[in-house]
PDB file of C-alpha atoms in Angstrom:
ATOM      1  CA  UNK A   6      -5.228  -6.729   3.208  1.00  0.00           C
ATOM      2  CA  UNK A   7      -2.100  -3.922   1.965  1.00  0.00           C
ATOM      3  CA  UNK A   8      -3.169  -4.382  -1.339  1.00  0.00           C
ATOM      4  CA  UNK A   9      -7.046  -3.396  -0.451  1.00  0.00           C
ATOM      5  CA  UNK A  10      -5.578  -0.852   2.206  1.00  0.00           C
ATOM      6  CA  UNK A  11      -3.704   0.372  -0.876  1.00  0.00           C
ATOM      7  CA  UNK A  12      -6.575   0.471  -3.710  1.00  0.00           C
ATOM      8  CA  UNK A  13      -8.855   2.802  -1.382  1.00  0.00           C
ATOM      9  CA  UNK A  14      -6.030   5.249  -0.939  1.00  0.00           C
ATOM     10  CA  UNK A  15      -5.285   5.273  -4.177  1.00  0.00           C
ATOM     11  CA  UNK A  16      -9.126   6.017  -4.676  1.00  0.00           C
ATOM     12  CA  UNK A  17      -8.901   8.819  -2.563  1.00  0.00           C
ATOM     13  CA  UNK A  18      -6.429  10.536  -4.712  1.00  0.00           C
ATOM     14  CA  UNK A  19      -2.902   9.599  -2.091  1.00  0.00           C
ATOM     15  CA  UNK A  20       0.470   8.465  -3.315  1.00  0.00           C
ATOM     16  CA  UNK A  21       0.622   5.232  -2.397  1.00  0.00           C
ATOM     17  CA  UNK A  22       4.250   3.164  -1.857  1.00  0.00           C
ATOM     18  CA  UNK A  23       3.521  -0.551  -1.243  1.00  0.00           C
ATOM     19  CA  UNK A  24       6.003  -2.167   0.317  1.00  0.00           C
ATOM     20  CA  UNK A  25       6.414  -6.171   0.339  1.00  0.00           C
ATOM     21  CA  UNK A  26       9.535  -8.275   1.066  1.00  0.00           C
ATOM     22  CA  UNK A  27      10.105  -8.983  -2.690  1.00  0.00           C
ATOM     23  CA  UNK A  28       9.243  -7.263  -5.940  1.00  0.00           C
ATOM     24  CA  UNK A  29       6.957 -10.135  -7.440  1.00  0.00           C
ATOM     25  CA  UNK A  30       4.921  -9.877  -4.059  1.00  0.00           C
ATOM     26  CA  UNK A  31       4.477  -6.178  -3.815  1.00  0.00           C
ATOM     27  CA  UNK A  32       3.607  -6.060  -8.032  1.00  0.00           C
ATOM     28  CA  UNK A  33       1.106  -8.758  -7.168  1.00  0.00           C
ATOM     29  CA  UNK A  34      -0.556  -6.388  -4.890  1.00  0.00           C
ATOM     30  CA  UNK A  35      -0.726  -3.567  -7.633  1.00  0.00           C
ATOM     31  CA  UNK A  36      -2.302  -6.276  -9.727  1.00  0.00           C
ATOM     32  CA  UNK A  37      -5.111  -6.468  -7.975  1.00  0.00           C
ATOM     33  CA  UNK A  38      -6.246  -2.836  -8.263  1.00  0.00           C
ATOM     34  CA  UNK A  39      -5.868  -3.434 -11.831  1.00  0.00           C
ATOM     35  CA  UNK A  40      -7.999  -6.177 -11.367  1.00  0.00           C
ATOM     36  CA  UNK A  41     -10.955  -4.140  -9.675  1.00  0.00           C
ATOM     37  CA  UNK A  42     -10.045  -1.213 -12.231  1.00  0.00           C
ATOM     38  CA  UNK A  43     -10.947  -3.871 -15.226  1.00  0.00           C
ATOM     39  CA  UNK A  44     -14.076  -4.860 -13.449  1.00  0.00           C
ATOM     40  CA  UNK A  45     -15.121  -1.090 -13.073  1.00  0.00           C
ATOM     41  CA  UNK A  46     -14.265  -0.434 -16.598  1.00  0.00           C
ATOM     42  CA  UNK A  47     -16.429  -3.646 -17.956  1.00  0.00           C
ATOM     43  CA  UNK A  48     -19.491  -2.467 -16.039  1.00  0.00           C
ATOM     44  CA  UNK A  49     -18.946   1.495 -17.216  1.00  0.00           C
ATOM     45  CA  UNK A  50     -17.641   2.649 -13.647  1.00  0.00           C
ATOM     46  CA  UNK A  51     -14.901   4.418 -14.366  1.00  0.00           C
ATOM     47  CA  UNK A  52     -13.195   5.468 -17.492  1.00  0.00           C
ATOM     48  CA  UNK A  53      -9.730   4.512 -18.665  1.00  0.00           C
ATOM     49  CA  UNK A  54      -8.168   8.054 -18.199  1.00  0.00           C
ATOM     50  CA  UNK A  55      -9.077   7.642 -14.363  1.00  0.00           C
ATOM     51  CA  UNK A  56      -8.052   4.305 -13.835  1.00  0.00           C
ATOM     52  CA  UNK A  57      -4.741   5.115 -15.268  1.00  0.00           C
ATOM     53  CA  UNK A  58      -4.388   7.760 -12.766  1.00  0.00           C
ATOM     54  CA  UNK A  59      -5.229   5.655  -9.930  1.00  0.00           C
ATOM     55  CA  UNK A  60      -2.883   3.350 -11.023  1.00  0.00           C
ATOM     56  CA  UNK A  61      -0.316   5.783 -11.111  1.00  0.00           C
ATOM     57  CA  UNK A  62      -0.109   6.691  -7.737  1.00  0.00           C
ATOM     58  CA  UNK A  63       0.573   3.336  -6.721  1.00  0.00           C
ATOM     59  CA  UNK A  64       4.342   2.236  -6.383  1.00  0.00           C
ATOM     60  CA  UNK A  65       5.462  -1.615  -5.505  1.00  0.00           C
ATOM     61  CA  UNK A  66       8.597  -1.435  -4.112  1.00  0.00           C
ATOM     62  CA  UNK A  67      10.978  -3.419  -1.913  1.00  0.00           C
ATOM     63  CA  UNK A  68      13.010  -0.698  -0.358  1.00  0.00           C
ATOM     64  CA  UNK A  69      12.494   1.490   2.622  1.00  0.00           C
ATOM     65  CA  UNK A  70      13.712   4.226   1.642  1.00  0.00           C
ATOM     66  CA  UNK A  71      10.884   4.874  -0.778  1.00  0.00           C
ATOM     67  CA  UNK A  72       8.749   5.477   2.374  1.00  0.00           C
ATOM     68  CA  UNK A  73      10.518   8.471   3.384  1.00  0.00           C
ATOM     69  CA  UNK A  74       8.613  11.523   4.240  1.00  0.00           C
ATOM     70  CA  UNK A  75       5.664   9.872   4.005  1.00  0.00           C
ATOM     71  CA  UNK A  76       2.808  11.367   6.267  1.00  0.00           C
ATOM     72  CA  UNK A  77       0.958   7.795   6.929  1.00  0.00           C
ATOM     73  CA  UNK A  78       2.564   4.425   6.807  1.00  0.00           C
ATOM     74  CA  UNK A  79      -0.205   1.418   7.485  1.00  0.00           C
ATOM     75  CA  UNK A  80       1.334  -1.777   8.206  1.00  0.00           C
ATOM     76  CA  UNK A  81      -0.474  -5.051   7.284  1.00  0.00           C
ATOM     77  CA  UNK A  82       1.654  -7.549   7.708  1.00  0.00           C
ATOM     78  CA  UNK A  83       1.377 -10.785   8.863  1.00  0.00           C
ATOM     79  CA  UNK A  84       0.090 -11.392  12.570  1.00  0.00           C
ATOM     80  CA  UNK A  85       3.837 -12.567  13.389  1.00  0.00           C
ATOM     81  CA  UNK A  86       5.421 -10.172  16.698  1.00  0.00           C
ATOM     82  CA  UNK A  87       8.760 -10.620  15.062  1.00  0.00           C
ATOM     83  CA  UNK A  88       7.390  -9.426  11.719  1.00  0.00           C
ATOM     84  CA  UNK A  89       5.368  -6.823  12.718  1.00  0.00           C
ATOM     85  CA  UNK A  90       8.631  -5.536  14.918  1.00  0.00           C
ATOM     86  CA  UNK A  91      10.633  -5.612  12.140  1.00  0.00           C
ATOM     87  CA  UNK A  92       8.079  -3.656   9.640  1.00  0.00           C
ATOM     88  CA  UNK A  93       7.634  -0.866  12.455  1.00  0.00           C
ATOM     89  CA  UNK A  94      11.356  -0.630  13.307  1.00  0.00           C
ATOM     90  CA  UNK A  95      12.317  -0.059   9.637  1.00  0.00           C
ATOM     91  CA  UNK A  96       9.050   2.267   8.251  1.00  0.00           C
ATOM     92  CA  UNK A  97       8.614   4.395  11.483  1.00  0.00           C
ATOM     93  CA  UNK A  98      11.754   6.221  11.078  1.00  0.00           C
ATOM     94  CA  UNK A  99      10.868   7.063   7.349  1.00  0.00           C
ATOM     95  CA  UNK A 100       7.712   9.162   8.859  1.00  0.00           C
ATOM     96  CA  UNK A 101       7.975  12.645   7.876  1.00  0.00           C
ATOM     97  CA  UNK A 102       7.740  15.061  11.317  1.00  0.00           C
ATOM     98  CA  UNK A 103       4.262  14.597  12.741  1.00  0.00           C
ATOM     99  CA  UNK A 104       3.251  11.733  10.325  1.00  0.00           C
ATOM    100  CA  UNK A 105       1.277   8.401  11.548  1.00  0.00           C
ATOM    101  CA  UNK A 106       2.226   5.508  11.521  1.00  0.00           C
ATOM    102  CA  UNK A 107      -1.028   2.646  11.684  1.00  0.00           C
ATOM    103  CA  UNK A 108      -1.596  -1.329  12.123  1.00  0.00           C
ATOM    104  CA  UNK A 109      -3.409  -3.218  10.735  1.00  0.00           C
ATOM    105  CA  UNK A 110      -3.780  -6.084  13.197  1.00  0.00           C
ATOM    106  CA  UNK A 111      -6.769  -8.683  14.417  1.00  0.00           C
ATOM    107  CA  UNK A 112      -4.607 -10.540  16.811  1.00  0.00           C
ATOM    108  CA  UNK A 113      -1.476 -11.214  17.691  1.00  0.00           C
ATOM    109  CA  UNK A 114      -0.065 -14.342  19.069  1.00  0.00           C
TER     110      UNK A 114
END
């Protein structure tokens, strides 16, 4: 779900840090942007330049830090308490002053 949540802000033109517990993860969840970026080039959607672009604004990361001063963190974790505790207690203090802070949840246990 991050990596969706990320591609549509990324199509609306934010920065976009996605955060995952390790590296391979959170590059596995630029790679599928790139994957819906090759479809849209193969059927003439989009053009390479813009793609690129989109692309661009998307940062896989592991560190917290890299979250800091942003105006909207959306968490989409797994639907674990203990996870989603842990997410919130290390992003929400990266906010900048008056930014949001969003979950993305269906249920928790």
């Amino acid at each position: 779900m991050g990596a969706g949540i990320a591609y549509v802000s990324a199509q609306a033109g934010m920065e976009v840090v996605l955060l995952d517990t390790d590296q391979a993860n959170a590059e596995k969840g630029k790679a599928y942007s790139e994957k819906l970026l090759k479809k849209a080039l193969e059927r003439g959607k989009t053009t390479q330049e813009k793609a690129d672009k989109l692309l661009g604004l998307i940062k896989p990361t592991t560190n917290y830090d890299d979250l800091k001063g942003a105006d909207l963190v959306i968490e989409a974790v797994f639907e674990s308490r203990d996870i989603k505790a842990e997410v919130t207690r290390k992003s929400e203090p990266m906010l900048a002053e008056g930014g949001i802070y969003g979950s993305n949840t269906s249920t928790l246990p």
